[in-house]
mmCIF file of C-alpha atoms in Angstrom:
data_model
loop_
_atom_site.group_PDB
_atom_site.id
_atom_site.type_symbol
_atom_site.label_atom_id
_atom_site.label_comp_id
_atom_site.label_asym_id
_atom_site.label_seq_id
_atom_site.Cartn_x
_atom_site.Cartn_y
_atom_site.Cartn_z
ATOM 1 C CA MET A 1 6.601 -6.823 61.138
ATOM 2 C CA MET A 2 3.740 -5.899 58.803
ATOM 3 C CA ARG A 3 5.243 -2.432 58.303
ATOM 4 C CA PHE A 4 8.583 -4.014 57.353
ATOM 5 C CA LEU A 5 6.915 -6.344 54.827
ATOM 6 C CA GLY A 6 4.997 -3.419 53.351
ATOM 7 C CA ARG A 7 8.198 -1.432 52.842
ATOM 8 C CA LEU A 8 9.939 -4.471 51.361
ATOM 9 C CA LEU A 9 7.142 -5.025 48.850
ATOM 10 C CA SER A 10 7.204 -1.327 47.932
ATOM 11 C CA LEU A 11 10.959 -1.472 47.297
ATOM 12 C CA ILE A 12 10.528 -4.583 45.145
ATOM 13 C CA ALA A 13 7.791 -2.885 43.108
ATOM 14 C CA ILE A 14 9.942 0.224 42.617
ATOM 15 C CA GLY A 15 12.835 -1.975 41.533
ATOM 16 C CA ILE A 16 10.669 -3.728 38.944
ATOM 17 C CA VAL A 17 9.470 -0.392 37.532
ATOM 18 C CA ILE A 18 13.040 0.952 37.323
ATOM 19 C CA ALA A 19 14.222 -2.226 35.601
ATOM 20 C CA PHE A 20 11.364 -1.989 33.092
ATOM 21 C CA LEU A 21 12.080 1.664 32.329
ATOM 22 C CA PHE A 22 15.766 0.878 31.930
ATOM 23 C CA SER A 23 14.905 -1.903 29.467
ATOM 24 C CA VAL A 24 12.657 0.430 27.482
ATOM 25 C CA GLY A 25 15.363 3.089 27.421
ATOM 26 C CA SER A 26 17.957 0.593 26.272
ATOM 27 C CA ALA A 27 15.654 -0.648 23.521
ATOM 28 C CA ILE A 28 15.000 2.892 22.306
ATOM 29 C CA VAL A 29 18.708 3.724 22.315
ATOM 30 C CA ALA A 30 19.483 0.490 20.476
ATOM 31 C CA ILE A 31 16.815 1.079 17.849
ATOM 32 C CA SER A 32 17.856 4.716 17.473
ATOM 33 C CA GLY A 33 21.423 3.649 17.000
ATOM 34 C CA MET A 34 20.402 1.121 14.363
ATOM 35 C CA SER A 35 18.343 3.759 12.565
ATOM 36 C CA GLN A 36 21.271 6.166 12.569
ATOM 37 C CA LEU A 37 23.575 3.474 11.186
ATOM 38 C CA GLU A 38 21.091 2.728 8.406
ATOM 39 C CA SER A 39 20.147 6.331 7.664
ATOM 40 C CA THR A 40 22.583 6.419 4.732
ATOM 41 C CA PRO A 41 22.925 3.523 2.296
ATOM 42 C CA PRO A 42 26.454 2.153 1.853
ATOM 43 C CA ALA A 43 28.024 1.590 -1.557
ATOM 44 C CA ASN A 44 26.336 -0.854 -3.945
ATOM 45 C CA SER A 45 22.997 -0.876 -2.130
ATOM 46 C CA ILE A 46 19.566 -2.043 -3.241
ATOM 47 C CA LEU A 47 16.699 0.057 -1.895
ATOM 48 C CA VAL A 48 13.962 -2.227 -0.520
ATOM 49 C CA LEU A 49 10.518 -0.661 -0.092
ATOM 50 C CA ASP A 50 7.306 -2.260 1.190
ATOM 51 C CA MET A 51 3.877 -1.536 -0.289
ATOM 52 C CA ASN A 52 1.548 -3.118 2.256
ATOM 53 C CA GLY A 53 -2.139 -2.774 3.071
ATOM 54 C CA ILE A 54 -4.673 -0.359 1.627
ATOM 55 C CA ILE A 55 -3.137 2.482 -0.376
ATOM 56 C CA LEU A 56 -4.464 5.720 1.101
ATOM 57 C CA ASP A 57 -1.819 8.350 0.347
ATOM 58 C CA GLY A 58 1.339 6.511 -0.691
ATOM 59 C CA GLU A 59 3.324 7.521 2.380
ATOM 60 C CA PRO A 60 5.945 6.846 3.697
ATOM 61 C CA PHE A 61 6.721 4.882 0.516
ATOM 62 C CA LEU A 62 6.902 7.944 -1.735
ATOM 63 C CA THR A 63 9.032 9.972 0.665
ATOM 64 C CA ASP A 64 11.592 7.186 0.953
ATOM 65 C CA LEU A 65 11.601 6.546 -2.795
ATOM 66 C CA ARG A 66 12.143 10.203 -3.691
ATOM 67 C CA LYS A 67 14.836 10.613 -1.076
ATOM 68 C CA PHE A 68 16.975 7.543 -1.683
ATOM 69 C CA ARG A 69 16.689 7.120 -5.463
ATOM 70 C CA GLU A 70 18.942 10.176 -5.827
ATOM 71 C CA ASP A 71 21.681 8.548 -3.750
ATOM 72 C CA PRO A 72 24.515 7.324 -6.011
ATOM 73 C CA ASN A 73 25.013 4.345 -3.680
ATOM 74 C CA ILE A 74 21.547 3.043 -4.586
ATOM 75 C CA LYS A 75 21.826 0.850 -7.678
ATOM 76 C CA GLY A 76 18.194 -0.228 -7.945
ATOM 77 C CA VAL A 77 14.816 -0.437 -6.203
ATOM 78 C CA LEU A 78 13.108 -3.644 -5.083
ATOM 79 C CA VAL A 79 9.429 -3.173 -4.196
ATOM 80 C CA ARG A 80 7.714 -5.822 -2.061
ATOM 81 C CA ILE A 81 3.968 -5.691 -2.663
ATOM 82 C CA ASN A 82 1.196 -7.137 -0.520
ATOM 83 C CA SER A 83 -1.834 -4.915 -1.057
ATOM 84 C CA PRO A 84 -5.459 -5.090 -2.285
ATOM 85 C CA GLY A 85 -5.192 -1.619 -3.825
ATOM 86 C CA GLY A 86 -6.671 1.644 -2.652
ATOM 87 C CA VAL A 87 -7.419 5.232 -3.599
ATOM 88 C CA VAL A 88 -7.092 6.152 -7.283
ATOM 89 C CA GLY A 89 -4.863 9.218 -6.995
ATOM 90 C CA ALA A 90 -2.395 7.628 -4.590
ATOM 91 C CA SER A 91 -2.130 4.467 -6.702
ATOM 92 C CA GLN A 92 -1.441 6.542 -9.801
ATOM 93 C CA GLU A 93 1.209 8.565 -7.979
ATOM 94 C CA LEU A 94 2.992 5.385 -6.894
ATOM 95 C CA TYR A 95 2.952 4.184 -10.496
ATOM 96 C CA ALA A 96 4.234 7.506 -11.825
ATOM 97 C CA GLU A 97 7.082 7.755 -9.308
ATOM 98 C CA LEU A 98 8.256 4.188 -9.901
ATOM 99 C CA LYS A 99 8.174 4.863 -13.643
ATOM 100 C CA ARG A 100 10.111 8.102 -13.132
ATOM 101 C CA THR A 101 12.686 6.263 -11.029
ATOM 102 C CA LYS A 102 13.587 3.898 -13.864
ATOM 103 C CA GLU A 103 13.334 6.474 -16.665
ATOM 104 C CA GLU A 104 14.656 9.764 -15.274
ATOM 105 C CA PHE A 105 16.955 8.430 -12.559
ATOM 106 C CA ALA A 106 18.088 5.362 -14.522
ATOM 107 C CA LYS A 107 17.567 3.133 -11.480
ATOM 108 C CA PRO A 108 16.031 -0.251 -12.362
ATOM 109 C CA VAL A 109 12.854 -1.186 -10.483
ATOM 110 C CA VAL A 110 11.596 -4.713 -9.814
ATOM 111 C CA ALA A 111 8.288 -5.550 -8.104
ATOM 112 C CA SER A 112 8.140 -8.695 -5.973
ATOM 113 C CA CYS A 113 4.482 -9.598 -5.399
ATOM 114 C CA ASN A 114 3.767 -11.656 -2.291
ATOM 115 C CA SER A 115 0.232 -12.860 -1.502
ATOM 116 C CA LEU A 116 -1.735 -10.038 -3.083
ATOM 117 C CA ALA A 117 -1.095 -7.308 -5.653
ATOM 118 C CA ALA A 118 -4.546 -6.324 -6.813
ATOM 119 C CA SER A 119 -6.194 -3.318 -8.384
ATOM 120 C CA GLY A 120 -4.363 -0.135 -7.283
ATOM 121 C CA ALA A 121 -1.320 -2.139 -6.192
ATOM 122 C CA PHE A 122 -1.316 -3.878 -9.585
ATOM 123 C CA TYR A 123 -1.545 -0.435 -11.209
ATOM 124 C CA ALA A 124 1.476 0.748 -9.198
ATOM 125 C CA ALA A 125 3.470 -2.349 -10.188
ATOM 126 C CA MET A 126 3.169 -1.305 -13.834
ATOM 127 C CA GLY A 127 5.828 1.316 -13.112
ATOM 128 C CA ALA A 128 8.445 -1.407 -12.574
ATOM 129 C CA ASP A 129 10.838 -2.838 -15.155
ATOM 130 C CA LYS A 130 10.034 -6.396 -14.092
ATOM 131 C CA ILE A 131 7.258 -8.044 -12.077
ATOM 132 C CA VAL A 132 8.032 -11.264 -10.195
ATOM 133 C CA VAL A 133 5.144 -13.193 -8.633
ATOM 134 C CA ASN A 134 4.512 -16.378 -6.719
ATOM 135 C CA PRO A 135 2.479 -18.944 -8.690
ATOM 136 C CA GLY A 136 -0.456 -18.421 -6.339
ATOM 137 C CA THR A 137 -0.193 -14.650 -5.905
ATOM 138 C CA LEU A 138 -3.572 -12.974 -6.437
ATOM 139 C CA LEU A 139 -3.291 -10.269 -9.079
ATOM 140 C CA GLY A 140 -5.495 -8.187 -11.312
ATOM 141 C CA SER A 141 -8.860 -6.850 -10.199
ATOM 142 C CA ILE A 142 -8.497 -4.348 -13.043
ATOM 143 C CA GLY A 143 -11.383 -2.009 -12.445
ATOM 144 C CA VAL A 144 -12.740 0.910 -10.451
ATOM 145 C CA ILE A 145 -15.410 0.914 -7.765
ATOM 146 C CA ILE A 146 -17.306 3.566 -5.844
ATOM 147 C CA GLU A 147 -19.995 2.897 -3.238
ATOM 148 C CA PHE A 148 -22.713 4.977 -1.624
ATOM 149 C CA ALA A 149 -25.357 4.302 1.007
ATOM 150 C CA ASN A 150 -28.933 5.568 0.931
ATOM 151 C CA LEU A 151 -30.020 6.211 4.532
ATOM 152 C CA GLU A 152 -33.144 8.150 3.597
ATOM 153 C CA ARG A 153 -35.571 5.616 5.135
ATOM 154 C CA LEU A 154 -33.419 5.285 8.245
ATOM 155 C CA TYR A 155 -33.531 9.051 8.733
ATOM 156 C CA ASP A 156 -37.307 8.986 8.263
ATOM 157 C CA TRP A 157 -37.596 6.253 10.902
ATOM 158 C CA ALA A 158 -35.430 8.240 13.306
ATOM 159 C CA LYS A 159 -37.378 11.434 12.474
ATOM 160 C CA ILE A 160 -34.199 13.192 11.343
ATOM 161 C CA GLU A 161 -34.486 15.830 8.625
ATOM 162 C CA ARG A 162 -31.390 16.684 6.588
ATOM 163 C CA TYR A 163 -31.105 19.950 4.657
ATOM 164 C CA ALA A 164 -28.538 20.944 2.047
ATOM 165 C CA LEU A 165 -27.877 24.329 0.477
ATOM 166 C CA LYS A 166 -25.768 23.869 -2.628
ATOM 167 C CA THR A 167 -24.389 25.793 -5.574
ATOM 168 C CA GLY A 168 -24.789 23.191 -8.289
ATOM 169 C CA THR A 169 -26.878 20.233 -9.407
ATOM 170 C CA TYR A 170 -24.246 17.640 -8.522
ATOM 171 C CA LYS A 171 -22.755 19.187 -5.373
ATOM 172 C CA ASP A 172 -24.547 16.709 -3.095
ATOM 173 C CA ALA A 173 -24.396 13.771 -5.503
ATOM 174 C CA GLY A 174 -23.877 10.619 -3.475
ATOM 175 C CA ALA A 175 -25.124 12.151 -0.233
ATOM 176 C CA GLU A 176 -26.478 9.525 2.121
ATOM 177 C CA TYR A 177 -29.789 11.294 2.756
ATOM 178 C CA LYS A 178 -31.192 10.744 -0.744
ATOM 179 C CA LYS A 179 -31.260 8.350 -3.676
ATOM 180 C CA LEU A 180 -28.908 8.751 -6.598
ATOM 181 C CA THR A 181 -30.680 10.269 -9.581
ATOM 182 C CA ASP A 182 -30.212 8.835 -13.065
ATOM 183 C CA GLN A 183 -28.160 11.892 -14.000
ATOM 184 C CA GLU A 184 -25.897 11.381 -10.986
ATOM 185 C CA LYS A 185 -25.426 7.697 -11.799
ATOM 186 C CA GLN A 186 -24.493 8.632 -15.349
ATOM 187 C CA MET A 187 -21.991 11.217 -14.110
ATOM 188 C CA PHE A 188 -20.297 8.798 -11.704
ATOM 189 C CA GLN A 189 -20.222 6.023 -14.305
ATOM 190 C CA GLY A 190 -18.562 8.381 -16.762
ATOM 191 C CA THR A 191 -15.885 9.183 -14.194
ATOM 192 C CA LEU A 192 -15.274 5.502 -13.475
ATOM 193 C CA ASP A 193 -15.033 4.706 -17.192
ATOM 194 C CA GLU A 194 -12.475 7.470 -17.681
ATOM 195 C CA VAL A 195 -10.334 6.258 -14.780
ATOM 196 C CA LEU A 196 -10.579 2.665 -16.023
ATOM 197 C CA ALA A 197 -9.259 3.818 -19.405
ATOM 198 C CA GLN A 198 -6.254 5.330 -17.609
ATOM 199 C CA PHE A 199 -5.719 2.029 -15.764
ATOM 200 C CA VAL A 200 -5.871 0.014 -18.987
ATOM 201 C CA SER A 201 -3.488 2.409 -20.724
ATOM 202 C CA ALA A 202 -0.947 2.128 -17.896
ATOM 203 C CA ILE A 203 -1.017 -1.681 -18.087
ATOM 204 C CA ALA A 204 -0.723 -1.691 -21.871
ATOM 205 C CA THR A 205 2.242 0.690 -21.669
ATOM 206 C CA GLY A 206 3.986 -1.023 -18.775
ATOM 207 C CA ARG A 207 3.540 -4.546 -20.113
ATOM 208 C CA LYS A 208 3.852 -3.616 -23.810
ATOM 209 C CA MET A 209 0.500 -5.222 -24.505
ATOM 210 C CA ASP A 210 -2.359 -4.428 -26.847
ATOM 211 C CA GLU A 211 -5.026 -2.342 -25.105
ATOM 212 C CA GLU A 212 -7.817 -4.518 -26.465
ATOM 213 C CA LYS A 213 -6.300 -7.576 -24.803
ATOM 214 C CA VAL A 214 -6.024 -5.704 -21.503
ATOM 215 C CA ARG A 215 -9.662 -4.581 -21.791
ATOM 216 C CA THR A 216 -10.716 -8.204 -22.190
ATOM 217 C CA TYR A 217 -9.622 -8.813 -18.600
ATOM 218 C CA ALA A 218 -10.518 -5.369 -17.221
ATOM 219 C CA ASP A 219 -13.722 -6.601 -15.600
ATOM 220 C CA GLY A 220 -12.539 -6.844 -11.994
ATOM 221 C CA ARG A 221 -11.532 -10.507 -12.165
ATOM 222 C CA ILE A 222 -8.691 -11.887 -10.048
ATOM 223 C CA PHE A 223 -6.036 -14.107 -11.585
ATOM 224 C CA THR A 224 -3.093 -16.109 -10.255
ATOM 225 C CA GLY A 225 0.573 -15.349 -10.628
ATOM 226 C CA LYS A 226 1.121 -18.284 -12.965
ATOM 227 C CA TRP A 227 -1.728 -17.194 -15.230
ATOM 228 C CA ALA A 228 -0.403 -13.614 -15.199
ATOM 229 C CA VAL A 229 3.012 -14.784 -16.409
ATOM 230 C CA ASP A 230 1.474 -16.968 -19.118
ATOM 231 C CA GLU A 231 -0.644 -14.065 -20.407
ATOM 232 C CA GLY A 232 2.037 -11.375 -20.153
ATOM 233 C CA PHE A 233 0.782 -9.473 -17.098
ATOM 234 C CA ALA A 234 3.920 -10.446 -15.133
ATOM 235 C CA ASP A 235 7.432 -11.532 -16.106
ATOM 236 C CA LYS A 236 8.208 -14.667 -14.123
ATOM 237 C CA THR A 237 7.223 -16.742 -11.132
ATOM 238 C CA GLY A 238 9.627 -16.643 -8.241
ATOM 239 C CA THR A 239 10.382 -15.462 -4.738
ATOM 240 C CA PHE A 240 11.953 -12.349 -3.262
ATOM 241 C CA THR A 241 15.347 -13.926 -3.966
ATOM 242 C CA ASP A 242 14.459 -14.365 -7.633
ATOM 243 C CA ALA A 243 13.279 -10.759 -7.821
ATOM 244 C CA LEU A 244 16.587 -9.639 -6.327
ATOM 245 C CA ARG A 245 18.441 -11.664 -8.945
ATOM 246 C CA GLU A 246 16.445 -9.957 -11.709
ATOM 247 C CA LEU A 247 17.246 -6.545 -10.253
ATOM 248 C CA LYS A 248 20.965 -7.331 -10.039
ATOM 249 C CA LEU A 249 20.907 -8.292 -13.695
ATOM 250 C CA LEU A 250 19.219 -5.021 -14.677
ATOM 251 C CA ALA A 251 21.607 -3.003 -12.502
ATOM 252 C CA GLY A 252 24.678 -4.665 -13.974
ATOM 253 C CA ILE A 253 25.638 -6.317 -10.682
ATOM 254 C CA GLU A 254 27.356 -9.682 -10.964
ATOM 255 C CA ASP A 255 25.164 -12.592 -9.914
ATOM 256 C CA SER A 256 27.811 -13.761 -7.434
ATOM 257 C CA ALA A 257 27.954 -10.330 -5.788
ATOM 258 C CA LYS A 258 25.981 -9.622 -2.621
ATOM 259 C CA PRO A 259 24.740 -6.035 -2.663
ATOM 260 C CA HIS A 260 23.631 -4.434 0.580
ATOM 261 C CA LEU A 261 19.854 -4.505 1.041
ATOM 262 C CA PHE A 262 18.966 -1.084 2.382
ATOM 263 C CA TYR A 263 15.701 -0.736 4.308
ATOM 264 C CA PRO A 264 14.827 2.902 5.112
ATOM 265 C CA PRO A 265 14.635 3.470 8.879
ATOM 266 C CA GLU A 266 11.111 3.565 10.235
ATOM 267 C CA LYS A 267 10.000 6.996 11.333
ATOM 268 C CA ASN A 268 8.824 7.254 14.967
ATOM 269 C CA PRO A 269 7.999 3.561 15.533
ATOM 270 C CA GLY A 270 6.869 4.175 19.122
ATOM 271 C CA VAL A 271 7.852 2.430 22.341
ATOM 272 C CA LEU A 272 5.238 -0.348 22.123
ATOM 273 C CA LYS A 273 6.261 -1.316 18.620
ATOM 274 C CA ILE A 274 9.941 -1.268 19.581
ATOM 275 C CA LEU A 275 9.126 -3.762 22.344
ATOM 276 C CA GLY A 276 7.012 -5.873 20.025
ATOM 277 C CA LEU A 277 3.873 -4.991 21.987
ATOM 278 C CA SER A 278 2.053 -2.928 19.391
ATOM 279 C CA PRO A 279 -1.681 -3.446 20.021
ATOM 280 C CA GLY A 280 -4.309 -4.192 17.396
ATOM 281 C CA SER A 281 -3.980 -4.849 13.703
ATOM 282 C CA GLU A 282 -5.447 -3.857 10.364
ATOM 283 C CA SER A 283 -8.161 -6.447 10.869
ATOM 284 C CA SER A 284 -9.404 -4.892 14.119
ATOM 285 C CA LEU A 285 -12.952 -3.553 14.182
ATOM 286 C CA SER A 286 -11.886 0.045 14.872
ATOM 287 C CA GLU A 287 -9.410 -0.021 11.988
ATOM 288 C CA ASN A 288 -12.020 -1.411 9.614
ATOM 289 C CA ILE A 289 -14.485 1.293 10.622
ATOM 290 C CA ARG A 290 -11.851 3.979 10.114
ATOM 291 C CA LEU A 291 -10.919 2.648 6.678
ATOM 292 C CA SER A 292 -14.558 2.380 5.630
ATOM 293 C CA ALA A 293 -15.133 6.007 6.589
ATOM 294 C CA GLN A 294 -12.047 7.182 4.708
ATOM 295 C CA LEU A 295 -12.759 5.227 1.530
ATOM 296 C CA PHE A 296 -16.535 5.496 1.307
ATOM 297 C CA GLY A 297 -17.756 7.548 -1.641
ATOM 298 C CA ARG A 298 -14.337 7.763 -3.314
ATOM 299 C CA PRO A 299 -13.359 6.191 -6.657
ATOM 300 C CA LEU A 300 -11.116 3.264 -5.768
ATOM 301 C CA PHE A 301 -8.750 0.772 -7.317
ATOM 302 C CA ILE A 302 -9.387 -1.937 -4.743
ATOM 303 C CA MET A 303 -10.163 -5.642 -4.706
ATOM 304 C CA SER A 304 -13.821 -5.855 -3.727
ATOM 305 C CA GLY A 305 -14.503 -8.122 -0.759
ATOM 306 C CA GLN A 306 -11.041 -7.799 0.789
ATOM 307 C CA PHE A 307 -12.091 -4.989 3.116
ATOM 308 C CA PRO A 308 -15.409 -3.653 4.460
ATOM 309 C CA ILE A 309 -16.204 -1.353 1.546
ATOM 310 C CA GLY A 310 -16.543 -4.348 -0.712
ATOM 311 C CA LYS A 311 -18.736 -6.393 1.598
#
């Protein structure tokens, strides 16, 4: 009797595993099929791209933008932004490619800012024709930041000696095993000032504003969407729907028309994400540690205090 029950339980367990694998397979096939159906935008489509989280390298945003802006079926680009900013170079590349999209490819671009569009993300938004914000969207943080840590006393306590052979005075500037010299501080400050000037110039160009006015607010402060509209840093308050309406107007699409919203298929989403079981999040400890390591010691357009490097 016990042997029979053991076999029965084994068969039930095998059945459950097979059913689970079948469900996973079906989900993958379904998602794959959906991706294939959406791999090419139909006629009269609006390309919708998301700019979320810390900007590290601009991907896959840039790949999708470059690929689909050439498609004649794409009539415009709607960028949804929810980001505190990120690395300087990547933020500038996003700005440049959005600007190129509207100028060289004659595809209108509208930025729809959700909760946060600060620093590098705000820089990138300057490449759009129009910027639509919620009244309480946090914008701005016009500035550049770079951080270093001096672990010299910690190394002394741990009896660790660090040695560096270098080819120039500044090759180890910012190294964690020593203090920054006055010359190094001056060098880094000069770099930050130069990058800030580029930031200010991009805003003045994109918003058709006087550079002196932009510089007045280029001190890292955060401002609301309503204030940004009142002062000329954004075009109007509104939702995603309002941003879409603005884009239709720029693209010459009748307001009553309903263009297809084309979302580029996600590349290799993974089984767990397909099933809605993706573990962890950007706020997890391991993710924060990884981001801190990647961003530390690099000039950044980022809202201080939003992530570990600013704390």
